[in-house]
Protein backbone atom coordinates (compact mmCIF):
# COMPACT_ATOMS: atom_id res chain seq x y z
CA UNK A 1 0.00 0.00 0.00
CA UNK A 2 2.75 2.46 0.94
CA UNK A 3 4.71 1.53 -2.21
CA UNK A 4 1.69 2.35 -4.38
CA UNK A 5 1.45 5.84 -2.87
CA UNK A 6 5.23 6.41 -2.81
CA UNK A 7 5.58 5.86 -6.58
CA UNK A 8 3.50 8.83 -7.81
CA UNK A 9 4.70 11.06 -4.96
CA UNK A 10 8.34 10.43 -5.92
CA UNK A 11 7.53 11.04 -9.60
CA UNK A 12 5.78 14.34 -8.86
CA UNK A 13 8.73 15.45 -6.73
CA UNK A 14 11.18 14.56 -9.47
CA UNK A 15 9.08 16.20 -12.17
CA UNK A 16 8.81 19.47 -10.26
CA UNK A 17 12.48 19.56 -9.25
CA UNK A 18 13.94 18.56 -12.61
CA UNK A 19 11.60 20.99 -14.41
CA UNK A 20 12.68 23.82 -12.10
CA UNK A 21 16.34 22.96 -12.71
CA UNK A 22 15.71 22.87 -16.45
CA UNK A 23 14.17 26.34 -16.31
CA UNK A 24 16.93 27.77 -14.11
CA UNK A 25 19.95 26.35 -15.92
CA UNK A 26 18.54 26.73 -19.44
CA UNK A 27 16.80 30.08 -19.34
CA UNK A 28 18.56 31.80 -16.45
CA UNK A 29 22.00 30.52 -17.35
CA UNK A 30 23.75 33.84 -16.66
CA UNK A 31 22.20 33.99 -13.18
CA UNK A 32 23.23 30.36 -12.61
CA UNK A 33 26.78 31.10 -13.75
CA UNK A 34 26.99 33.94 -11.23
CA UNK A 35 26.51 31.36 -8.49
CA UNK A 36 29.57 29.46 -9.70
CA UNK A 37 31.84 32.34 -10.69
CA UNK A 38 33.03 34.95 -8.18
CA UNK A 39 32.17 38.58 -8.92
CA UNK A 40 35.82 39.43 -9.64
CA UNK A 41 35.98 36.88 -12.49
CA UNK A 42 32.74 37.80 -14.25
CA UNK A 43 34.46 40.21 -16.61
CA UNK A 44 36.63 37.40 -17.95
CA UNK A 45 35.84 36.21 -21.48
CA UNK A 46 35.42 32.73 -19.99
CA UNK A 47 32.36 33.81 -17.98
CA UNK A 48 29.94 33.76 -20.96
CA UNK A 49 31.30 30.33 -21.87
CA UNK A 50 30.55 29.05 -18.37
CA UNK A 51 27.10 30.62 -18.57
CA UNK A 52 26.36 28.79 -21.80
CA UNK A 53 27.79 25.55 -20.39
CA UNK A 54 25.21 25.62 -17.60
CA UNK A 55 22.61 25.03 -20.31
CA UNK A 56 23.92 21.47 -20.54
CA UNK A 57 22.72 21.03 -16.94
CA UNK A 58 19.37 22.35 -18.08
CA UNK A 59 19.23 19.86 -20.92
CA UNK A 60 19.98 16.89 -18.68
CA UNK A 61 17.37 18.05 -16.19
CA UNK A 62 14.84 18.46 -19.03
CA UNK A 63 15.31 14.83 -20.01
CA UNK A 64 14.74 13.64 -16.44
CA UNK A 65 11.71 15.93 -16.09
CA UNK A 66 10.27 14.44 -19.28
CA UNK A 67 10.93 10.91 -18.03
CA UNK A 68 9.17 11.72 -14.76
CA UNK A 69 6.22 13.27 -16.63
CA UNK A 70 5.85 10.32 -19.00
CA UNK A 71 6.01 7.83 -16.12
CA UNK A 72 3.44 9.84 -14.20
CA UNK A 73 1.13 9.95 -17.24
CA UNK A 74 1.51 6.17 -17.69
CA UNK A 75 0.65 5.65 -14.01
CA UNK A 76 -2.30 8.07 -14.14
CA UNK A 77 -3.70 6.46 -17.33
CA UNK A 78 -3.31 3.02 -15.70
CA UNK A 79 -1.54 1.64 -18.76
CA UNK A 80 0.08 -1.78 -18.75
CA UNK A 81 3.57 -0.27 -18.83
CA UNK A 82 5.70 -0.40 -15.69
CA UNK A 83 2.99 -2.09 -13.64
CA UNK A 84 5.30 -4.48 -11.85
CA UNK A 85 6.80 -3.10 -8.62
CA UNK A 86 10.27 -4.29 -9.64
CA UNK A 87 10.07 -2.23 -12.85
CA UNK A 88 8.94 0.82 -10.91
CA UNK A 89 11.70 0.21 -8.38
CA UNK A 90 14.36 0.27 -11.09
CA UNK A 91 12.98 3.52 -12.53
CA UNK A 92 12.91 5.20 -9.11
CA UNK A 93 16.45 4.05 -8.30
CA UNK A 94 17.64 5.59 -11.59
CA UNK A 95 15.88 8.87 -10.73
CA UNK A 96 17.44 8.71 -7.26
CA UNK A 97 20.86 8.31 -8.88
CA UNK A 98 20.19 11.34 -11.08
CA UNK A 99 19.40 13.46 -8.03
CA UNK A 100 22.36 11.97 -6.16
CA UNK A 101 24.74 12.89 -8.99
CA UNK A 102 23.70 16.52 -8.63
CA UNK A 103 24.11 16.38 -4.84
CA UNK A 104 27.29 14.42 -4.22
CA UNK A 105 29.74 16.58 -6.15
CA UNK A 106 28.98 19.49 -3.85
CA UNK A 107 30.12 17.49 -0.82
CA UNK A 108 33.90 17.78 -1.50
CA UNK A 109 33.49 21.51 -2.18
CA UNK A 110 31.68 21.87 1.14
CA UNK A 111 34.25 19.76 2.99
CA UNK A 112 37.13 21.77 1.55
CA UNK A 113 35.78 25.10 2.75
CA UNK A 114 33.60 26.14 -0.20
CA UNK A 115 34.70 29.19 -2.20
CA UNK A 116 38.40 29.85 -1.89
CA UNK A 117 39.39 33.08 -3.60
CA UNK A 118 38.51 32.65 -7.26
CA UNK A 119 37.67 28.96 -7.06
CA UNK A 120 34.52 26.96 -6.43
CA UNK A 121 31.25 28.26 -4.96
CA UNK A 122 29.44 28.53 -1.67
CA UNK A 123 27.34 25.45 -1.00
CA UNK A 124 25.74 26.61 2.25
CA UNK A 125 24.31 29.91 1.05
CA UNK A 126 22.12 31.30 -1.68
CA UNK A 127 20.71 29.16 -4.47
CA UNK A 128 23.30 26.41 -3.99
CA UNK A 129 22.07 25.69 -0.46
CA UNK A 130 18.54 25.22 -1.78
CA UNK A 131 19.80 23.03 -4.65
CA UNK A 132 22.01 21.01 -2.30
CA UNK A 133 19.21 20.32 0.18
CA UNK A 134 16.50 19.54 -2.37
CA UNK A 135 18.76 17.20 -4.34
CA UNK A 136 19.50 15.35 -1.08
CA UNK A 137 15.78 15.14 -0.25
CA UNK A 138 14.91 13.96 -3.78
CA UNK A 139 17.70 11.36 -3.63
CA UNK A 140 16.19 9.94 -0.45
CA UNK A 141 12.57 10.24 -1.61
CA UNK A 142 13.17 8.39 -4.88
CA UNK A 143 15.58 5.88 -3.33
CA UNK A 144 13.23 4.98 -0.48
CA UNK A 145 10.24 4.83 -2.84
CA UNK A 146 12.29 2.55 -5.12
CA UNK A 147 13.25 0.24 -2.27
CA UNK A 148 9.63 0.12 -1.15
CA UNK A 149 8.69 -1.08 -4.64
CA UNK A 150 11.13 -3.99 -4.31
CA UNK A 151 9.92 -4.82 -0.82
CA UNK A 152 6.29 -4.65 -1.88
CA UNK A 153 5.48 -2.53 1.17
PDB file of C-alpha atoms in Angstrom:
ATOM      1  CA  UNK A   1       0.000   0.000   0.000  1.00  0.00           C
ATOM      2  CA  UNK A   2       2.753   2.463   0.936  1.00  0.00           C
ATOM      3  CA  UNK A   3       4.713   1.529  -2.206  1.00  0.00           C
ATOM      4  CA  UNK A   4       1.688   2.351  -4.379  1.00  0.00           C
ATOM      5  CA  UNK A   5       1.453   5.836  -2.870  1.00  0.00           C
ATOM      6  CA  UNK A   6       5.227   6.411  -2.814  1.00  0.00           C
ATOM      7  CA  UNK A   7       5.577   5.855  -6.576  1.00  0.00           C
ATOM      8  CA  UNK A   8       3.500   8.831  -7.810  1.00  0.00           C
ATOM      9  CA  UNK A   9       4.702  11.057  -4.960  1.00  0.00           C
ATOM     10  CA  UNK A  10       8.339  10.434  -5.922  1.00  0.00           C
ATOM     11  CA  UNK A  11       7.529  11.037  -9.599  1.00  0.00           C
ATOM     12  CA  UNK A  12       5.781  14.336  -8.864  1.00  0.00           C
ATOM     13  CA  UNK A  13       8.726  15.449  -6.726  1.00  0.00           C
ATOM     14  CA  UNK A  14      11.179  14.557  -9.474  1.00  0.00           C
ATOM     15  CA  UNK A  15       9.075  16.196 -12.168  1.00  0.00           C
ATOM     16  CA  UNK A  16       8.812  19.467 -10.264  1.00  0.00           C
ATOM     17  CA  UNK A  17      12.478  19.560  -9.255  1.00  0.00           C
ATOM     18  CA  UNK A  18      13.939  18.557 -12.611  1.00  0.00           C
ATOM     19  CA  UNK A  19      11.602  20.989 -14.406  1.00  0.00           C
ATOM     20  CA  UNK A  20      12.680  23.819 -12.097  1.00  0.00           C
ATOM     21  CA  UNK A  21      16.343  22.956 -12.705  1.00  0.00           C
ATOM     22  CA  UNK A  22      15.706  22.874 -16.454  1.00  0.00           C
ATOM     23  CA  UNK A  23      14.172  26.339 -16.310  1.00  0.00           C
ATOM     24  CA  UNK A  24      16.930  27.770 -14.115  1.00  0.00           C
ATOM     25  CA  UNK A  25      19.950  26.352 -15.924  1.00  0.00           C
ATOM     26  CA  UNK A  26      18.543  26.725 -19.443  1.00  0.00           C
ATOM     27  CA  UNK A  27      16.798  30.084 -19.342  1.00  0.00           C
ATOM     28  CA  UNK A  28      18.559  31.803 -16.447  1.00  0.00           C
ATOM     29  CA  UNK A  29      21.997  30.520 -17.348  1.00  0.00           C
ATOM     30  CA  UNK A  30      23.747  33.837 -16.656  1.00  0.00           C
ATOM     31  CA  UNK A  31      22.204  33.988 -13.182  1.00  0.00           C
ATOM     32  CA  UNK A  32      23.226  30.363 -12.613  1.00  0.00           C
ATOM     33  CA  UNK A  33      26.775  31.098 -13.749  1.00  0.00           C
ATOM     34  CA  UNK A  34      26.985  33.944 -11.229  1.00  0.00           C
ATOM     35  CA  UNK A  35      26.510  31.359  -8.486  1.00  0.00           C
ATOM     36  CA  UNK A  36      29.566  29.456  -9.700  1.00  0.00           C
ATOM     37  CA  UNK A  37      31.842  32.338 -10.694  1.00  0.00           C
ATOM     38  CA  UNK A  38      33.034  34.948  -8.176  1.00  0.00           C
ATOM     39  CA  UNK A  39      32.171  38.578  -8.922  1.00  0.00           C
ATOM     40  CA  UNK A  40      35.823  39.434  -9.635  1.00  0.00           C
ATOM     41  CA  UNK A  41      35.983  36.875 -12.486  1.00  0.00           C
ATOM     42  CA  UNK A  42      32.736  37.801 -14.247  1.00  0.00           C
ATOM     43  CA  UNK A  43      34.465  40.214 -16.606  1.00  0.00           C
ATOM     44  CA  UNK A  44      36.628  37.402 -17.955  1.00  0.00           C
ATOM     45  CA  UNK A  45      35.842  36.212 -21.483  1.00  0.00           C
ATOM     46  CA  UNK A  46      35.423  32.731 -19.993  1.00  0.00           C
ATOM     47  CA  UNK A  47      32.363  33.812 -17.981  1.00  0.00           C
ATOM     48  CA  UNK A  48      29.942  33.762 -20.963  1.00  0.00           C
ATOM     49  CA  UNK A  49      31.295  30.327 -21.874  1.00  0.00           C
ATOM     50  CA  UNK A  50      30.550  29.050 -18.371  1.00  0.00           C
ATOM     51  CA  UNK A  51      27.096  30.621 -18.565  1.00  0.00           C
ATOM     52  CA  UNK A  52      26.356  28.786 -21.799  1.00  0.00           C
ATOM     53  CA  UNK A  53      27.791  25.548 -20.394  1.00  0.00           C
ATOM     54  CA  UNK A  54      25.207  25.615 -17.598  1.00  0.00           C
ATOM     55  CA  UNK A  55      22.607  25.026 -20.311  1.00  0.00           C
ATOM     56  CA  UNK A  56      23.920  21.465 -20.540  1.00  0.00           C
ATOM     57  CA  UNK A  57      22.725  21.030 -16.943  1.00  0.00           C
ATOM     58  CA  UNK A  58      19.366  22.353 -18.082  1.00  0.00           C
ATOM     59  CA  UNK A  59      19.233  19.859 -20.922  1.00  0.00           C
ATOM     60  CA  UNK A  60      19.983  16.886 -18.682  1.00  0.00           C
ATOM     61  CA  UNK A  61      17.371  18.052 -16.190  1.00  0.00           C
ATOM     62  CA  UNK A  62      14.840  18.464 -19.028  1.00  0.00           C
ATOM     63  CA  UNK A  63      15.308  14.827 -20.012  1.00  0.00           C
ATOM     64  CA  UNK A  64      14.741  13.644 -16.439  1.00  0.00           C
ATOM     65  CA  UNK A  65      11.710  15.929 -16.088  1.00  0.00           C
ATOM     66  CA  UNK A  66      10.269  14.440 -19.284  1.00  0.00           C
ATOM     67  CA  UNK A  67      10.933  10.914 -18.029  1.00  0.00           C
ATOM     68  CA  UNK A  68       9.172  11.724 -14.760  1.00  0.00           C
ATOM     69  CA  UNK A  69       6.223  13.269 -16.626  1.00  0.00           C
ATOM     70  CA  UNK A  70       5.853  10.317 -19.000  1.00  0.00           C
ATOM     71  CA  UNK A  71       6.012   7.826 -16.115  1.00  0.00           C
ATOM     72  CA  UNK A  72       3.435   9.845 -14.203  1.00  0.00           C
ATOM     73  CA  UNK A  73       1.129   9.945 -17.240  1.00  0.00           C
ATOM     74  CA  UNK A  74       1.506   6.171 -17.687  1.00  0.00           C
ATOM     75  CA  UNK A  75       0.650   5.649 -14.014  1.00  0.00           C
ATOM     76  CA  UNK A  76      -2.301   8.065 -14.142  1.00  0.00           C
ATOM     77  CA  UNK A  77      -3.701   6.463 -17.332  1.00  0.00           C
ATOM     78  CA  UNK A  78      -3.312   3.023 -15.700  1.00  0.00           C
ATOM     79  CA  UNK A  79      -1.544   1.643 -18.763  1.00  0.00           C
ATOM     80  CA  UNK A  80       0.076  -1.780 -18.753  1.00  0.00           C
ATOM     81  CA  UNK A  81       3.573  -0.274 -18.827  1.00  0.00           C
ATOM     82  CA  UNK A  82       5.704  -0.397 -15.689  1.00  0.00           C
ATOM     83  CA  UNK A  83       2.989  -2.095 -13.645  1.00  0.00           C
ATOM     84  CA  UNK A  84       5.304  -4.476 -11.847  1.00  0.00           C
ATOM     85  CA  UNK A  85       6.804  -3.100  -8.622  1.00  0.00           C
ATOM     86  CA  UNK A  86      10.268  -4.290  -9.636  1.00  0.00           C
ATOM     87  CA  UNK A  87      10.071  -2.226 -12.848  1.00  0.00           C
ATOM     88  CA  UNK A  88       8.937   0.820 -10.905  1.00  0.00           C
ATOM     89  CA  UNK A  89      11.699   0.213  -8.383  1.00  0.00           C
ATOM     90  CA  UNK A  90      14.359   0.266 -11.088  1.00  0.00           C
ATOM     91  CA  UNK A  91      12.980   3.519 -12.526  1.00  0.00           C
ATOM     92  CA  UNK A  92      12.911   5.202  -9.114  1.00  0.00           C
ATOM     93  CA  UNK A  93      16.447   4.053  -8.299  1.00  0.00           C
ATOM     94  CA  UNK A  94      17.645   5.591 -11.592  1.00  0.00           C
ATOM     95  CA  UNK A  95      15.882   8.875 -10.729  1.00  0.00           C
ATOM     96  CA  UNK A  96      17.442   8.711  -7.264  1.00  0.00           C
ATOM     97  CA  UNK A  97      20.861   8.311  -8.883  1.00  0.00           C
ATOM     98  CA  UNK A  98      20.188  11.342 -11.081  1.00  0.00           C
ATOM     99  CA  UNK A  99      19.398  13.456  -8.028  1.00  0.00           C
ATOM    100  CA  UNK A 100      22.360  11.973  -6.161  1.00  0.00           C
ATOM    101  CA  UNK A 101      24.741  12.888  -8.988  1.00  0.00           C
ATOM    102  CA  UNK A 102      23.698  16.520  -8.629  1.00  0.00           C
ATOM    103  CA  UNK A 103      24.114  16.380  -4.842  1.00  0.00           C
ATOM    104  CA  UNK A 104      27.290  14.419  -4.220  1.00  0.00           C
ATOM    105  CA  UNK A 105      29.742  16.581  -6.152  1.00  0.00           C
ATOM    106  CA  UNK A 106      28.982  19.494  -3.854  1.00  0.00           C
ATOM    107  CA  UNK A 107      30.120  17.494  -0.819  1.00  0.00           C
ATOM    108  CA  UNK A 108      33.899  17.784  -1.504  1.00  0.00           C
ATOM    109  CA  UNK A 109      33.488  21.506  -2.180  1.00  0.00           C
ATOM    110  CA  UNK A 110      31.675  21.870   1.138  1.00  0.00           C
ATOM    111  CA  UNK A 111      34.246  19.761   2.994  1.00  0.00           C
ATOM    112  CA  UNK A 112      37.131  21.775   1.552  1.00  0.00           C
ATOM    113  CA  UNK A 113      35.782  25.099   2.747  1.00  0.00           C
ATOM    114  CA  UNK A 114      33.599  26.136  -0.200  1.00  0.00           C
ATOM    115  CA  UNK A 115      34.703  29.190  -2.198  1.00  0.00           C
ATOM    116  CA  UNK A 116      38.401  29.855  -1.893  1.00  0.00           C
ATOM    117  CA  UNK A 117      39.392  33.078  -3.603  1.00  0.00           C
ATOM    118  CA  UNK A 118      38.513  32.651  -7.264  1.00  0.00           C
ATOM    119  CA  UNK A 119      37.674  28.957  -7.058  1.00  0.00           C
ATOM    120  CA  UNK A 120      34.520  26.961  -6.429  1.00  0.00           C
ATOM    121  CA  UNK A 121      31.255  28.259  -4.960  1.00  0.00           C
ATOM    122  CA  UNK A 122      29.440  28.532  -1.667  1.00  0.00           C
ATOM    123  CA  UNK A 123      27.340  25.448  -1.001  1.00  0.00           C
ATOM    124  CA  UNK A 124      25.739  26.613   2.248  1.00  0.00           C
ATOM    125  CA  UNK A 125      24.305  29.908   1.046  1.00  0.00           C
ATOM    126  CA  UNK A 126      22.123  31.305  -1.684  1.00  0.00           C
ATOM    127  CA  UNK A 127      20.707  29.160  -4.467  1.00  0.00           C
ATOM    128  CA  UNK A 128      23.300  26.407  -3.992  1.00  0.00           C
ATOM    129  CA  UNK A 129      22.072  25.690  -0.459  1.00  0.00           C
ATOM    130  CA  UNK A 130      18.536  25.217  -1.777  1.00  0.00           C
ATOM    131  CA  UNK A 131      19.797  23.029  -4.653  1.00  0.00           C
ATOM    132  CA  UNK A 132      22.013  21.008  -2.298  1.00  0.00           C
ATOM    133  CA  UNK A 133      19.212  20.322   0.185  1.00  0.00           C
ATOM    134  CA  UNK A 134      16.495  19.540  -2.373  1.00  0.00           C
ATOM    135  CA  UNK A 135      18.763  17.196  -4.337  1.00  0.00           C
ATOM    136  CA  UNK A 136      19.502  15.348  -1.084  1.00  0.00           C
ATOM    137  CA  UNK A 137      15.779  15.137  -0.253  1.00  0.00           C
ATOM    138  CA  UNK A 138      14.912  13.957  -3.778  1.00  0.00           C
ATOM    139  CA  UNK A 139      17.701  11.357  -3.631  1.00  0.00           C
ATOM    140  CA  UNK A 140      16.195   9.941  -0.448  1.00  0.00           C
ATOM    141  CA  UNK A 141      12.570  10.238  -1.611  1.00  0.00           C
ATOM    142  CA  UNK A 142      13.175   8.394  -4.877  1.00  0.00           C
ATOM    143  CA  UNK A 143      15.578   5.885  -3.329  1.00  0.00           C
ATOM    144  CA  UNK A 144      13.230   4.978  -0.485  1.00  0.00           C
ATOM    145  CA  UNK A 145      10.239   4.826  -2.841  1.00  0.00           C
ATOM    146  CA  UNK A 146      12.289   2.548  -5.121  1.00  0.00           C
ATOM    147  CA  UNK A 147      13.254   0.239  -2.272  1.00  0.00           C
ATOM    148  CA  UNK A 148       9.627   0.118  -1.149  1.00  0.00           C
ATOM    149  CA  UNK A 149       8.688  -1.083  -4.635  1.00  0.00           C
ATOM    150  CA  UNK A 150      11.130  -3.990  -4.314  1.00  0.00           C
ATOM    151  CA  UNK A 151       9.924  -4.820  -0.818  1.00  0.00           C
ATOM    152  CA  UNK A 152       6.295  -4.651  -1.878  1.00  0.00           C
ATOM    153  CA  UNK A 153       5.485  -2.529   1.170  1.00  0.00           C
TER     154      UNK A 153
END
